[in-house]
Amino acid sequence: MDQPQQSEETGGSTEPHGRARPPLRIGMVGYAFMGAAHSQGWRTAGHVFDLPLRPVLAAICGRDADAVRAAADRHGWASAETDWRALIARDDIDLVDICTPGDSHAEIALAALAAGKHVLCEKPLANTVEEASMMAAAAEEAHARGRLAMVGFNYRRLPATALARRMVAEGRLGTLRHVRVTYLQDWLADPQFPLTWRLRKEHAGSGALGDLGAHVVDLAQYLVGEPLAGVSALTETFVRERPLPVGATSGLAAVSSAGTGTVTVDDAALFTGRFPSGALASFEATRYATGRKNALRLELNGERGSLAFDLERLNELWFHDATEPSTHAGFRRILVTEPDHPYLDAWWPPGHGLGYEHTFVHQARDLVHAVAEGRRPEPSFADGLQVQRVLAAVEESAEKNSVYTPIAV
Ligand code: SOE
């Protein structure tokens, strides 16, 4: 569609750190919530961090010509496309960033990697283990050609969670016993909330499980440093029929005469798990926790200490050092805003906290470094596949109900 408005040399940005750096030309597919968040990340990273490559917002892609043009203007993209295949065919794009619903991740990522692009793909990596397996295999093959692929589990990029990972790796918690994670939202509590793509399996793969559960599974495995060995799960769909969104067509299938459609994904998922090193884990993902807006909470308990984190207070990490005398031991708040904390050397003076959007800036920063250094970025597509396997195991366990013992009345 539109041609780039700036040459790749200018790329729409000046040199914020005063030295010439080669461009990394981004083409992004999707422009809704995640598209806006990723745009913010790409736009900002090179102005805050001293990066080896200069991210250039070369092209944004979406099916609706007017809407994608408006998104390009709003978010600072130099050009717009209405067909992702045309975006991938462009030789002035180095990296394809996929911010679409899960049903298109595999097709776009496979095509982009085959075309020699680096790829960043939003979480969850795919809608099924089969798709994720193909993507991980393609990423492995592309790596041999110097092309890199990363999945967008952005909560690894919070200073507090990155610090937590560092402390676990340093042994500050000792042997881990418990991993307790919840991700609570409430935007579906209203039964009149319309049937969006997130509520249909063919588009989203699963419900709260894939959307929120994927984040906490990734985060737990990242913090512990090993993959889950097994799970036992319960899932539920509380509201099975919802009004169709205004203007919806049969794209959202199973339309009833009353103008409602069927929810085909879980509303909530509860599961327990076991890590190979022996720690027990519990997980909860729901969109029905009234009053909880984006409450990702975690606690790790180890023999030497504990860590606790709440995304609604994301500049804080709580640490209990169990090796201290019990007379004055207790959870203490670490305000994660010091220059020695992860990512913070480039930001504000101590105490001037960061927010949600910064995870996307950090994600862009880390990927730019990986590309410049030819180093595999994390989380890789193989990590994304592993999370997908956990999601599938949760669904299988919930469906079989095999380890769930009813209580006699
Ligand atoms: C869902 O509401 C959602 O937007 C997720 O899709 C994001 O991944 C999460 O970070 C915030 O919540």
GROMACS .gro file of C-alpha atoms in nm, residues 155 180-189 208-209 211-216 238 267-271 282-298 309-312:
model
   46
  155TYR     CA    1   0.662  -0.954   3.224
  180ARG     CA    2   0.239  -1.942   4.407
  181VAL     CA    3   0.114  -1.740   4.113
  182THR     CA    4  -0.218  -1.577   4.029
  183TYR     CA    5  -0.319  -1.356   3.739
  184LEU     CA    6  -0.656  -1.194   3.810
  185GLN     CA    7  -0.863  -0.961   3.594
  186ASP     CA    8  -1.236  -0.879   3.603
  187TRP     CA    9  -1.338  -0.755   3.259
  188LEU     CA   10  -1.567  -1.054   3.193
  189ALA     CA   11  -1.758  -1.038   3.522
  208ALA     CA   12  -0.791  -1.699   3.057
  209LEU     CA   13  -0.557  -1.996   3.035
  211ASP     CA   14  -0.408  -1.513   2.776
  212LEU     CA   15  -0.316  -1.486   3.144
  213GLY     CA   16  -0.207  -1.839   3.237
  214ALA     CA   17   0.061  -1.833   2.965
  215HIS     CA   18   0.219  -1.528   3.131
  216VAL     CA   19   0.233  -1.683   3.476
  238PHE     CA   20  -1.902  -1.930   3.381
  267ASP     CA   21  -1.317  -1.821   3.175
  268ALA     CA   22  -1.089  -1.938   3.453
  269ALA     CA   23  -0.817  -2.196   3.503
  270LEU     CA   24  -0.682  -2.328   3.831
  271PHE     CA   25  -0.393  -2.570   3.838
  282SER     CA   26  -0.009  -2.332   4.217
  283PHE     CA   27  -0.160  -2.115   3.945
  284GLU     CA   28  -0.485  -1.926   3.899
  285ALA     CA   29  -0.592  -1.731   3.590
  286THR     CA   30  -0.932  -1.564   3.571
  287ARG     CA   31  -1.119  -1.272   3.417
  288TYR     CA   32  -1.389  -1.282   3.686
  289ALA     CA   33  -1.204  -1.158   3.994
  290THR     CA   34  -1.414  -0.848   4.057
  291GLY     CA   35  -1.200  -0.555   4.161
  292ARG     CA   36  -0.878  -0.710   4.032
  293LYS     CA   37  -0.774  -0.525   3.718
  294ASN     CA   38  -0.436  -0.664   3.627
  295ALA     CA   39  -0.329  -0.843   3.942
  296LEU     CA   40  -0.040  -1.070   3.857
  297ARG     CA   41   0.088  -1.181   4.194
  298LEU     CA   42   0.358  -1.423   4.280
  309PHE     CA   43   0.560  -0.942   4.380
  310ASP     CA   44   0.235  -0.774   4.271
  311LEU     CA   45   0.203  -0.624   3.923
  312GLU     CA   46  -0.034  -0.360   4.059
   0.00000   0.00000   0.00000
